[in-house]
CSV table of C-alpha atoms and ligand atoms in Angstrom, one decimal:
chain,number,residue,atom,x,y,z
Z,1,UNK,CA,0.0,0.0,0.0
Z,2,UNK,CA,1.0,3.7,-0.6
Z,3,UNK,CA,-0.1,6.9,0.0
Z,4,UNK,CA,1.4,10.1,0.2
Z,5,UNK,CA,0.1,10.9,3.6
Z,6,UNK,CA,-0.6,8.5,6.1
Z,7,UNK,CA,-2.7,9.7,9.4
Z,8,UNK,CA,-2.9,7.7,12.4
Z,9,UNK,CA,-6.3,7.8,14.2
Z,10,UNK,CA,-9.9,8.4,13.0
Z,11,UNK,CA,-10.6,11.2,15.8
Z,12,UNK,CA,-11.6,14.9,15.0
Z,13,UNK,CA,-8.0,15.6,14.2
Z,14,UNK,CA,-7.2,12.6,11.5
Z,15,UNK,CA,-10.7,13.3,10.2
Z,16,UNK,CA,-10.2,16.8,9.8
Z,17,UNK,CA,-6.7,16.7,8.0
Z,18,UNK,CA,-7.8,13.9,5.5
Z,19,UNK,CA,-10.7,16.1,4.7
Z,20,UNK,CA,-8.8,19.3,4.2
Z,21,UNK,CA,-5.7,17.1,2.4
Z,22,UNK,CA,-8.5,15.5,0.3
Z,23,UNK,CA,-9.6,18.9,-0.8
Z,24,UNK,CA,-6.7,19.8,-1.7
Z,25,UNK,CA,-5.8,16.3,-4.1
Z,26,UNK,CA,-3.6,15.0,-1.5
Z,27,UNK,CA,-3.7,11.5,-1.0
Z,28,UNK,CA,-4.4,10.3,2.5
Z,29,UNK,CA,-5.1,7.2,4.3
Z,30,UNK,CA,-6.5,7.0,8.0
Z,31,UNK,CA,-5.6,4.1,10.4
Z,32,UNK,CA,-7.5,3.8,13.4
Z,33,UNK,CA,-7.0,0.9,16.0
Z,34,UNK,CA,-10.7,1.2,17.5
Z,35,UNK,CA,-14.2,0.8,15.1
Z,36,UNK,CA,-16.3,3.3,13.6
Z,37,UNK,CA,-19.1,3.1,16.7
Z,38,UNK,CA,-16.6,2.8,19.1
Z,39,UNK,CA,-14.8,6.3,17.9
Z,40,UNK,CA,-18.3,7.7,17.8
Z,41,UNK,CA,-19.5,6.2,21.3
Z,42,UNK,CA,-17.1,9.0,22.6
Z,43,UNK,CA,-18.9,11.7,24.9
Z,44,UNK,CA,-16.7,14.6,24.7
Z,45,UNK,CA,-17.0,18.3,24.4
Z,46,UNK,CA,-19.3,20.5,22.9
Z,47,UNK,CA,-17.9,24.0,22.0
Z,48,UNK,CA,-17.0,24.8,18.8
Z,49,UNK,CA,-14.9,28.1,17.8
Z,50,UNK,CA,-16.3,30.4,14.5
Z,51,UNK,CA,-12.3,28.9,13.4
Z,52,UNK,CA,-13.8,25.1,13.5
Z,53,UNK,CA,-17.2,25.8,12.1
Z,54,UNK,CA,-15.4,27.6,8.9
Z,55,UNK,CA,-13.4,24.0,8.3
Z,56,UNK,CA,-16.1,22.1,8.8
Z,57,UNK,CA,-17.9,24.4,5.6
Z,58,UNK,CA,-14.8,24.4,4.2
Z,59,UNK,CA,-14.6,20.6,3.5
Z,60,UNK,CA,-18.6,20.1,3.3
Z,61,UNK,CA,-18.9,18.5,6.8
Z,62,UNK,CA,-21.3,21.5,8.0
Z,63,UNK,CA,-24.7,20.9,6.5
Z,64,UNK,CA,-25.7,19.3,10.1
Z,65,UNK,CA,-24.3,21.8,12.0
Z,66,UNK,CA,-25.7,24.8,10.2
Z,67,UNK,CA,-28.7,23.2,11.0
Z,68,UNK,CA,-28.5,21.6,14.9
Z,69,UNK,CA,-25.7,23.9,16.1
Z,70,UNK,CA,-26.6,26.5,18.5
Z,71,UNK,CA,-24.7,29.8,18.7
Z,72,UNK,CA,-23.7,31.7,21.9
Z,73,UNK,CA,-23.4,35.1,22.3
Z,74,UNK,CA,-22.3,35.5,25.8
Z,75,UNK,CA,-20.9,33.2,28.7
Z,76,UNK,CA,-22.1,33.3,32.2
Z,77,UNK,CA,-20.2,33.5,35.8
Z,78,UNK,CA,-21.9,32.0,38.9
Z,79,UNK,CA,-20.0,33.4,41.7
Z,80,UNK,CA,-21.0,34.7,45.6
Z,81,UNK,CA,-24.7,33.1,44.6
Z,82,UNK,CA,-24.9,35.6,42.0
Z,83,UNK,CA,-25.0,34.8,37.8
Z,84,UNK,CA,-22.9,37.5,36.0
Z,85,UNK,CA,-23.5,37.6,32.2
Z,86,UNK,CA,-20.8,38.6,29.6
Z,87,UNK,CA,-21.2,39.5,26.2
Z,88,UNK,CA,-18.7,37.6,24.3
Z,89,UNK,CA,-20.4,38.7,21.0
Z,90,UNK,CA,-20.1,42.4,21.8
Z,91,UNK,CA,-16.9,42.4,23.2
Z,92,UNK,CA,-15.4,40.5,20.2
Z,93,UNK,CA,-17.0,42.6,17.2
Z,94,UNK,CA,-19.4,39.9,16.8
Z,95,UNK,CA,-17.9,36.7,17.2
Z,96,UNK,CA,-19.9,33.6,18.5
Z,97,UNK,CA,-19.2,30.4,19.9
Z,98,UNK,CA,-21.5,27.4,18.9
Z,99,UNK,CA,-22.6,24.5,20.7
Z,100,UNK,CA,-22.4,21.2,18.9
Z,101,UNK,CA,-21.5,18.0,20.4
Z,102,UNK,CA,-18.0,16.3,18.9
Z,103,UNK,CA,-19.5,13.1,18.7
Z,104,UNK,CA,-21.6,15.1,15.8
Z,105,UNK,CA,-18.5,16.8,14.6
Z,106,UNK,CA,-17.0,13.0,14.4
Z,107,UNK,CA,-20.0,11.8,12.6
Z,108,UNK,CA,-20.2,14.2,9.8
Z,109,UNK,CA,-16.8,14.0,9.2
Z,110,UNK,CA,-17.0,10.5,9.0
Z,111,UNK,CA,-20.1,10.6,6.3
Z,112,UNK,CA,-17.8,13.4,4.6
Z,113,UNK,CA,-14.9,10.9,4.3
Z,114,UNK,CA,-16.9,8.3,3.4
Z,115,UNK,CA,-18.6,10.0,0.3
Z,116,UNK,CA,-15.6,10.9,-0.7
Z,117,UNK,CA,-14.2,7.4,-1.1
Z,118,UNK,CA,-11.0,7.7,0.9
Z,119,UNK,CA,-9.8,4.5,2.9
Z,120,UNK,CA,-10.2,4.4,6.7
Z,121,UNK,CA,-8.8,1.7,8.1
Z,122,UNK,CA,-10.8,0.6,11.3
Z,123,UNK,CA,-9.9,-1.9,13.8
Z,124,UNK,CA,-6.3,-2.0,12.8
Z,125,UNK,CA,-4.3,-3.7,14.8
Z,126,UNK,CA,-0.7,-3.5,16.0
Z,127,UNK,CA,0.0,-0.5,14.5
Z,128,UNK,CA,3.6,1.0,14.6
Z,129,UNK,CA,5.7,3.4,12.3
Z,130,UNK,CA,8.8,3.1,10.9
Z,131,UNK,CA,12.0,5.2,9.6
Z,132,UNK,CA,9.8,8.5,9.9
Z,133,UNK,CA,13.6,10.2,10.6
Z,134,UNK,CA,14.0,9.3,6.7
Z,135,UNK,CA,12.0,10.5,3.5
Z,136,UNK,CA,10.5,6.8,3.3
Z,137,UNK,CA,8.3,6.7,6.5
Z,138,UNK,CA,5.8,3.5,7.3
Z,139,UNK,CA,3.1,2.2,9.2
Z,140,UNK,CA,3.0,-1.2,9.9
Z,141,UNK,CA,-0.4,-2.9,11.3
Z,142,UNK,CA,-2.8,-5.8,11.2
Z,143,UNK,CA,-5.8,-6.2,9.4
Z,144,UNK,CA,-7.9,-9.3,9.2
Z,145,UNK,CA,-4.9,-10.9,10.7
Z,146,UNK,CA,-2.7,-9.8,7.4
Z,147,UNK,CA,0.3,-7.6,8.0
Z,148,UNK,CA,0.2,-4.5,5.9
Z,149,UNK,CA,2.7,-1.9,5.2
Z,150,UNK,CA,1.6,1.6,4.3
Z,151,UNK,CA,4.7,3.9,2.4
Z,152,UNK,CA,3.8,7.4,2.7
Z,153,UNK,CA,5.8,10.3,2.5
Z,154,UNK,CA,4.4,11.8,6.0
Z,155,UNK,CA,2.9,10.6,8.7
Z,156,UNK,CA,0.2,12.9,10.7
Z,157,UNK,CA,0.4,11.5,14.4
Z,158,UNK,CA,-3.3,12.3,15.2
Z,159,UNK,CA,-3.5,9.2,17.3
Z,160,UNK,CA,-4.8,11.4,20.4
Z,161,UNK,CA,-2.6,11.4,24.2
Z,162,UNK,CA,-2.5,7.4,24.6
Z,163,UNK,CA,-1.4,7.1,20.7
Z,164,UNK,CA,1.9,5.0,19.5
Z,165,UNK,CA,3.1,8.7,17.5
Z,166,UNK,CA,4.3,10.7,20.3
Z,167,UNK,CA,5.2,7.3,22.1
Z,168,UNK,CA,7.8,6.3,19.3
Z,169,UNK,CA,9.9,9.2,19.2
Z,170,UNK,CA,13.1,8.7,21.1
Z,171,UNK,CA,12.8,10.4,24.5
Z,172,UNK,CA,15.9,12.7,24.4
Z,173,UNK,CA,14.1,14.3,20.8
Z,174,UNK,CA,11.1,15.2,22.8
Z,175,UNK,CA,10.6,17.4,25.6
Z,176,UNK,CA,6.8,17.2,27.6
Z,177,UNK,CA,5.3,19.9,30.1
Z,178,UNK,CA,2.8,18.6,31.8
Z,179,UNK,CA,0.2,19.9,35.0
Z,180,UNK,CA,-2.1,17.4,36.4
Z,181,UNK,CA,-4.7,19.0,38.3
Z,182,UNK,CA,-5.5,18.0,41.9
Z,183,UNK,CA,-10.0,17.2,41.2
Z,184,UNK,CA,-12.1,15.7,38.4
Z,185,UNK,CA,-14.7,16.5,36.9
Z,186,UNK,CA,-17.8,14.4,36.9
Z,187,UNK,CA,-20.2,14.6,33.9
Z,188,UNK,CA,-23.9,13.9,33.0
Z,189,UNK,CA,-25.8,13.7,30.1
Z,190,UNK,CA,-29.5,13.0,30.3
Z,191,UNK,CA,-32.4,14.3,27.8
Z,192,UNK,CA,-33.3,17.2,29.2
Z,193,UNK,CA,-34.0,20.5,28.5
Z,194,UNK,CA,-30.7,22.9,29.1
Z,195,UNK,CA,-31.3,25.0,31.8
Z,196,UNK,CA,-29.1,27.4,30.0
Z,197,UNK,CA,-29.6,27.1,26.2
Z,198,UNK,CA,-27.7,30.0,25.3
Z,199,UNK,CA,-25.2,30.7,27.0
Z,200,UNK,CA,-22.6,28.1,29.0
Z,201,UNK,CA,-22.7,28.8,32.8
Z,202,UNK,CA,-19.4,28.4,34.8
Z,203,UNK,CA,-19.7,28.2,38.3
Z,204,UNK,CA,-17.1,29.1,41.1
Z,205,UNK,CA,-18.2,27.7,44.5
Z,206,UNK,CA,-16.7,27.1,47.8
Z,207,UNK,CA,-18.0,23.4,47.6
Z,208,UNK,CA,-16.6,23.4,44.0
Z,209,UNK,CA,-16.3,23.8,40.4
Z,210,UNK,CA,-19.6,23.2,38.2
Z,211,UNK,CA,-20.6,23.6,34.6
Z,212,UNK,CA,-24.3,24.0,33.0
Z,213,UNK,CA,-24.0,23.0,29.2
Z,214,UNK,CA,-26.2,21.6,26.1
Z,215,UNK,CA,-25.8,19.2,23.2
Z,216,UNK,CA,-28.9,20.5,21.7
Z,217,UNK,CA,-32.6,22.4,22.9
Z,218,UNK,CA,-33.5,18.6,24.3
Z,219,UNK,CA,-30.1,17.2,25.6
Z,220,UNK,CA,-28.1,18.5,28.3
Z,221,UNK,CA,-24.4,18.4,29.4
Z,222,UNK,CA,-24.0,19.3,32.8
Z,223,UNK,CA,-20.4,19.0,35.4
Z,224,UNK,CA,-19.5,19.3,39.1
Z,225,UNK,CA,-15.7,19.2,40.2
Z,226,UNK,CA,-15.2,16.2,42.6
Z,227,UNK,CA,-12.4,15.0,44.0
Z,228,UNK,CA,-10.1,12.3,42.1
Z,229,UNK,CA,-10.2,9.8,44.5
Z,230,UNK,CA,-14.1,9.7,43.8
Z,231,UNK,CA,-15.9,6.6,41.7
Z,232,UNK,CA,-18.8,7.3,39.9
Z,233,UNK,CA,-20.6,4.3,41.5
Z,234,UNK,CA,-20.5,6.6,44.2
Z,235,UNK,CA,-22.5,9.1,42.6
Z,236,UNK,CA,-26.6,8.4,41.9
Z,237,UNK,CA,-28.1,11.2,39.3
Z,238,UNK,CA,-29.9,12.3,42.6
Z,239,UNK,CA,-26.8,13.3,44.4
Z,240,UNK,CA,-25.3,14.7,41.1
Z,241,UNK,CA,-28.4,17.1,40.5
Z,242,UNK,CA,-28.2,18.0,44.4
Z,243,UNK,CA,-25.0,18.9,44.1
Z,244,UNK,CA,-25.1,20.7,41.0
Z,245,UNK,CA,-28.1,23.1,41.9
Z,246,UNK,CA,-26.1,24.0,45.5
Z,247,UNK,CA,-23.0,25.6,43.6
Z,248,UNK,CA,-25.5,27.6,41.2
Z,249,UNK,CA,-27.4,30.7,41.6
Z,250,UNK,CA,-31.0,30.2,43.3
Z,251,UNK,CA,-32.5,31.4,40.6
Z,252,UNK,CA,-30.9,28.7,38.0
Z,253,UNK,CA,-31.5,25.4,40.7
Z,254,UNK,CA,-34.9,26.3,40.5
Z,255,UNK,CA,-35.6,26.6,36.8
Z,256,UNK,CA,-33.4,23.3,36.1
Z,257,UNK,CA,-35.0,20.2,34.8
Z,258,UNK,CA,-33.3,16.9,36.0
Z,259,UNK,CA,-33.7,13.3,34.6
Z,260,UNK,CA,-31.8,10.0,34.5
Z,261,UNK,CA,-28.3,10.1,33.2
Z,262,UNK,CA,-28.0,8.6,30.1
Z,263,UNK,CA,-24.1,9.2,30.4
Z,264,UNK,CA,-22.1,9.9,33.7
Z,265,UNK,CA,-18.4,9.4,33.9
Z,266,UNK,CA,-15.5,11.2,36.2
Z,267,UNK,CA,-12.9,12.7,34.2
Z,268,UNK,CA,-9.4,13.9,34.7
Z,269,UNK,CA,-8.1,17.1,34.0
Z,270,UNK,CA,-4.4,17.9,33.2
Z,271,UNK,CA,-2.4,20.5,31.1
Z,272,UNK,CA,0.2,18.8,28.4
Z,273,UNK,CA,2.2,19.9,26.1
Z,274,UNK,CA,5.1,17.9,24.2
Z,275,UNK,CA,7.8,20.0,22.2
Z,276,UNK,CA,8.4,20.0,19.2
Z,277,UNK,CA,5.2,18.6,17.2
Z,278,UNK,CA,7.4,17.3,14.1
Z,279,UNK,CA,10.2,14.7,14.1
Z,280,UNK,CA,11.4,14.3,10.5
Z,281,UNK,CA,8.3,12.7,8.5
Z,282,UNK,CA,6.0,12.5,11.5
Z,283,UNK,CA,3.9,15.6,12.9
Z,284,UNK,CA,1.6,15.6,15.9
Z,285,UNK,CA,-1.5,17.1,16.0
Z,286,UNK,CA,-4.2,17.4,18.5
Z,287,UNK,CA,-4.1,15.6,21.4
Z,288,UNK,CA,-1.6,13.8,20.7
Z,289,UNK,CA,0.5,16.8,21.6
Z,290,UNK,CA,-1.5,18.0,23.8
Z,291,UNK,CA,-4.2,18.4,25.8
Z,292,UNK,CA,-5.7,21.3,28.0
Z,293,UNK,CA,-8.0,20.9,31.2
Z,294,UNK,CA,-12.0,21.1,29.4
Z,295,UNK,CA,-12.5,24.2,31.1
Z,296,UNK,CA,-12.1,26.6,28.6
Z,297,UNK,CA,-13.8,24.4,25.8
Z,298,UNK,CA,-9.9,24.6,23.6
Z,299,UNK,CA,-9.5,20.8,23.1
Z,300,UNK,CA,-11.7,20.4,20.2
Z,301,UNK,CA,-10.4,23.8,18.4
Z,302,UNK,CA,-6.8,23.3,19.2
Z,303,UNK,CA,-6.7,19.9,17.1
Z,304,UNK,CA,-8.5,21.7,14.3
Z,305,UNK,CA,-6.5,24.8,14.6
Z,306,UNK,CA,-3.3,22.5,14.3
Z,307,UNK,CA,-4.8,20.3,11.0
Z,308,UNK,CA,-5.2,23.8,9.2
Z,309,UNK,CA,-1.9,24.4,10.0
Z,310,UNK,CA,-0.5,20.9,9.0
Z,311,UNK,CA,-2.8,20.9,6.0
Z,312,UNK,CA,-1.4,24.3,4.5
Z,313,UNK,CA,1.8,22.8,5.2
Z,314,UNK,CA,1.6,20.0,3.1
Z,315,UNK,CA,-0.1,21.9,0.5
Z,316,UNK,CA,3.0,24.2,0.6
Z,317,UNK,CA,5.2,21.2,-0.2
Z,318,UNK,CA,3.1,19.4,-2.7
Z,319,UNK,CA,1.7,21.8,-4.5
Z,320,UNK,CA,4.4,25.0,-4.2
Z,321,UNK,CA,7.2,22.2,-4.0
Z,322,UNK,CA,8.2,24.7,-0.6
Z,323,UNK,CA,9.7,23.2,2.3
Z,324,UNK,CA,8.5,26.1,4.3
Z,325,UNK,CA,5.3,25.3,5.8
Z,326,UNK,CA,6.5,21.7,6.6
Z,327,UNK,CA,10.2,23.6,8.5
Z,328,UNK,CA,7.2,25.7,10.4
Z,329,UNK,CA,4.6,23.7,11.4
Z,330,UNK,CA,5.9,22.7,14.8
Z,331,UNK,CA,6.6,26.3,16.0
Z,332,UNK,CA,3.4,28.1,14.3
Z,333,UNK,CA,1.0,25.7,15.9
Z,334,UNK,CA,3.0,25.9,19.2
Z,335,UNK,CA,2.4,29.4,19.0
Z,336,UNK,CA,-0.8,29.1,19.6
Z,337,UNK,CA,-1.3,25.5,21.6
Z,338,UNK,CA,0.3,27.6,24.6
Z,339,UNK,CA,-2.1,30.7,24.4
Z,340,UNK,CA,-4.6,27.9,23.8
Z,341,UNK,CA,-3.0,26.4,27.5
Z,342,UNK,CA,-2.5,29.7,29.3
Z,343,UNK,CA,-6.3,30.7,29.2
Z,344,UNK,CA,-7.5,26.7,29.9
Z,345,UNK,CA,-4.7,27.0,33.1
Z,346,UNK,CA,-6.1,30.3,34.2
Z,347,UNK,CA,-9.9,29.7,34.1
Z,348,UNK,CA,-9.6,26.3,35.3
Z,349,UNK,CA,-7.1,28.5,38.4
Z,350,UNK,CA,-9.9,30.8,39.0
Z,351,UNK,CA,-13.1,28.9,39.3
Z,352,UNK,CA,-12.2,25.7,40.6
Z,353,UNK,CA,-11.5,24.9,44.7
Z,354,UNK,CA,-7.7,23.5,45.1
Z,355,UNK,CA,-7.0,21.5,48.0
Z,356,UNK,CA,-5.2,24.5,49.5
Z,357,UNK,CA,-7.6,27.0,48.4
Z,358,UNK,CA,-8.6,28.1,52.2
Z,359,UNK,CA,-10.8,31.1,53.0
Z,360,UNK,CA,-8.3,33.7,51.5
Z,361,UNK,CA,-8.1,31.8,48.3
Z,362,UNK,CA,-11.7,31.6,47.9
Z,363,UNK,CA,-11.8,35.0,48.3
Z,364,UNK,CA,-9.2,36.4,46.1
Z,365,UNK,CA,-10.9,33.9,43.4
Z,366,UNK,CA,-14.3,35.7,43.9
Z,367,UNK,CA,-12.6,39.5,44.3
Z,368,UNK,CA,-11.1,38.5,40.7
Z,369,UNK,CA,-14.1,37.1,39.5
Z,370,UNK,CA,-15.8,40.4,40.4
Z,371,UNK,CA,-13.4,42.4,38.7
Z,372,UNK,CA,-13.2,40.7,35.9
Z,373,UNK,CA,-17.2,40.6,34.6
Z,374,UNK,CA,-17.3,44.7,35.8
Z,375,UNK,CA,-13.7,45.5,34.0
Z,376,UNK,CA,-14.4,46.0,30.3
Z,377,UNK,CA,-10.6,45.3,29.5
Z,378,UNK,CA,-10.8,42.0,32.0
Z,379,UNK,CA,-13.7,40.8,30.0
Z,380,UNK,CA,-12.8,41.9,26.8
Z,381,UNK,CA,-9.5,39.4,27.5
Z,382,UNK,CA,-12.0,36.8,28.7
Z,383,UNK,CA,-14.1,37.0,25.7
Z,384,UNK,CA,-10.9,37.5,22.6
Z,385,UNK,CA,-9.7,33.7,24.3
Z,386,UNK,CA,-13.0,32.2,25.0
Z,387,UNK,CA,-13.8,32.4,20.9
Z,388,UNK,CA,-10.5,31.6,19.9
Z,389,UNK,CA,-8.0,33.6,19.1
Z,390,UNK,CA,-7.3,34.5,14.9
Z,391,UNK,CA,-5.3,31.4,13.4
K,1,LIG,N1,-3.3,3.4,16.2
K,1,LIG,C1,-4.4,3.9,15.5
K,1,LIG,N2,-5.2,4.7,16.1
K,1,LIG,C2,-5.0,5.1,17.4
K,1,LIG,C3,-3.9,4.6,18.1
K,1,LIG,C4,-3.0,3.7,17.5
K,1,LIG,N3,-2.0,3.2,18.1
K,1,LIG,N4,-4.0,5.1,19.4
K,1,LIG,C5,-5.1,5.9,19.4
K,1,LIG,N5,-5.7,5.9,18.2
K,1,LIG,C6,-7.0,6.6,17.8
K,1,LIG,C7,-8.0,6.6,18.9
K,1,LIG,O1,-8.8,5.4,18.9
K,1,LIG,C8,-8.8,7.8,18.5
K,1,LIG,O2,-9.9,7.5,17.7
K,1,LIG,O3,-6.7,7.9,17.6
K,1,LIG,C9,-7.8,8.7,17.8
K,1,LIG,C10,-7.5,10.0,18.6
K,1,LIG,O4,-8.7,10.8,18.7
K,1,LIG,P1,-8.8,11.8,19.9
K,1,LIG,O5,-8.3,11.2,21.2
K,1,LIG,O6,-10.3,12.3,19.9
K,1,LIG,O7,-7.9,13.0,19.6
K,1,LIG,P2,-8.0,14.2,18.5
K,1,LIG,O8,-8.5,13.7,17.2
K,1,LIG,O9,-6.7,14.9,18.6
K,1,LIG,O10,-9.2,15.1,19.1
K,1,LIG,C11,-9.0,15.9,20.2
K,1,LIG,O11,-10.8,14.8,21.2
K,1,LIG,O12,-10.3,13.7,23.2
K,1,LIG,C12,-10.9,14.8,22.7
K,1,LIG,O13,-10.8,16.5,24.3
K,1,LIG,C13,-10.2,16.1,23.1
K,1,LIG,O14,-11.8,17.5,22.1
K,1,LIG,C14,-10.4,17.0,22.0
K,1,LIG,C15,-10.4,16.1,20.8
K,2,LIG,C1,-19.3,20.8,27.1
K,2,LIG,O1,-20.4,21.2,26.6
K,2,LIG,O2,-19.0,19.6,27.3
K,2,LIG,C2,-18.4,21.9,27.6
K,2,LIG,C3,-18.8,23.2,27.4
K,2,LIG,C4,-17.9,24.2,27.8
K,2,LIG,C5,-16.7,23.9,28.4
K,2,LIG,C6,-16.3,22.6,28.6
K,2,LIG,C7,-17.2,21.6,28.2
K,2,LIG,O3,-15.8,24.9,28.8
């Protein structure tokens, strides 16, 4: 088999790249070690940046979300008992957010590639690379208990933070930064109306962290920070909703509609990065470089701001014959990963409890809370991050 690039994993990243590489008449191939249902069983994030929607158009993946996506205009702060709006739209010359589940984002990128006729090749197993430090890299893999080789002329590590990628490069090339956050966060999904349908509340409490989100006008995404050491056997949906409407405004617990959990999982937070993101013939992209804490809804839009990159820089070399974009890649899209990890550090800083956040901490959290939705200049920096900063 040979292609001239090969990309590792069938996430939002891989998806995204082939797309945009496709578009361009570059010849891709996607391996992905899990199936098709299994990639798309995936509950994950929901926030997508105006950058992201514009790919999605961009490679015809956005009919769906045109239609089911919901925009935001503004963000609200729960702090003291008290819901703060801010205007993200008017503070950003009219930028929006839009809410639109990944696992959506997955699927229509999936029905995109598979119109197309590009090979994905699911449930591969085994799969390593090979003599990506020369200009004849390869993946190596099983499928239907054949080994196959792939020749490429690049490989795109979009294989996400447990991938083989980032794993194969020698550990003296590589150099990680990593922050692993002291709490969880525990999620629900159940079929109920949002509470807050257009607008994402964050709430800072004393008793903790919590987040009031949608997948769409009938399906709800809602969070509360717990501690790492909890299981989520240990949580029924009646404690969760308990504890969720005691860290929001009055006002908010009242109006909110609770259900059964149709998902409900604890998840880790931690800040990553891994310098640099290209090793010869390999480059890194998405979370398999990195990954932010969910806070500040960057995780989704970081791996699609690094495929436009990586996209434009293999353009540049097959199409332009330039080695430019491919010599830049690693530094351009680390450029941004680290503003990307500087505002998911500081909001997940400010509105979550540490274990040695005492009284003072709690209050310098709520004094800069305060300041920041009643400073113009403090929201103004809120509001340029939280839609994404210009790629
Ligand atoms: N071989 C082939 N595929 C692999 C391998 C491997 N050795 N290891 C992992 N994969 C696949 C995974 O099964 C997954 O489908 O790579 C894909 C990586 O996808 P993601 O983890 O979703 O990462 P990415 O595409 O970068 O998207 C980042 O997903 O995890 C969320 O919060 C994250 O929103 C962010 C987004
Ligand atoms: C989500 O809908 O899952 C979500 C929304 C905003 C965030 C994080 C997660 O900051």
């Amino acid at each position: 088999m040979r292609t001239q690039v090969a990309i590792i994993g069938a996430g939002p990243a891989g998806l995204l790249l082939g797309a945009l590489l496709h578009k361009a008449g570059i010849d891709n191939i996607i391996i992905e070690r899990q199936s098709a249902d299994y990639v798309l069983g995936r509950i994950r994030a929901g926030i997508l940046e105006q950058g992201t929607v514009n790919l999605l158009h961009e490679v015809g993946a956005g009919q769906r979300l045109a239609a089911g996506g919901t925009p935001h205009h503004s963000i609200e702060l729960v702090f003291k008992n008290q819901r703060h709006s801010v205007d993200v739209t008017g503070l950003t010359g009219g930028k929006v957010v839009t809410a639109y589940g990944q696992t959506e984002v997955t699927r229509d990128l999936m029905d995109a590639r598979a119109s197309s006729g590009l090979t994905t090749v699911y449930e591969a197993g085994d799969v390593s690379i090979h003599d990506f430090d020369s200009a004849q890299p390869k993946v190596r893999f099983m499928q239907d208990g054949q080994q196959q080789e792939l020749a490429c002329d690049f490989i795109a590590g979009c294989d996400g933070f447990h991938g083989v990628c980032r794993a194969s490069v020698p550990k003296n090339a590589i150099h990680e930064f990593e922050r692993v956050y002291p709490f969880g966060w525990l999620g629900v999904l159940a079929d109920v109306p949002p509470v807050s349908p257009h607008a994402i509340v964050y709430g800072n409490h004393e008793r903790g962290f919590s987040l009031c989100s949608m997948r769409s006008l009938t399906r709800s995404r809602y969070y509360v920070q717990c501690p790492m050491t909890d299981k989520v056997e240990q949580w029924s949906d009646a404690a969760f909703w308990d504890e969720l409407r005691l860290r929001i405004d009055p006002e908010l617990a009242e109006k909110m509609v609770t259900g059964p959990s149709i998902e409900k999982s604890i998840a880790p937070l931690r800040s990553f990065v891994a310098e640099p993101m290209r090793f010869g013939s390999l480059f890194l992209a998405g979370d398999a470089a990195h990954i932010v804490p969910p806070t500040g809804a960057k995780g989704l839009n970081l791996a699609a701001s690094d495929v436009k990159y990586l996209s434009d820089a293999f353009i540049d070399f097959y199409l332009e014959k330039s080695m430019a974009g491919v010599d830049g890649y690693s530094q351009r899209a680390l450029a941004r990963v680290w503003k990307a990890e500087r505002f998911s550090w500081s909001l997940t800083s400010l509105l979550h409890r540490f274990p040695d956040t005492d009284g003072f901490g709690q209050k310098i959290q709520e004094a800069e809370l305060d300041y920041l939705v009643h400073s113009s200049a403090a929201s103004t920096a809120l509001a340029e991050n939280y839609v994404g900063l210009p790629l």
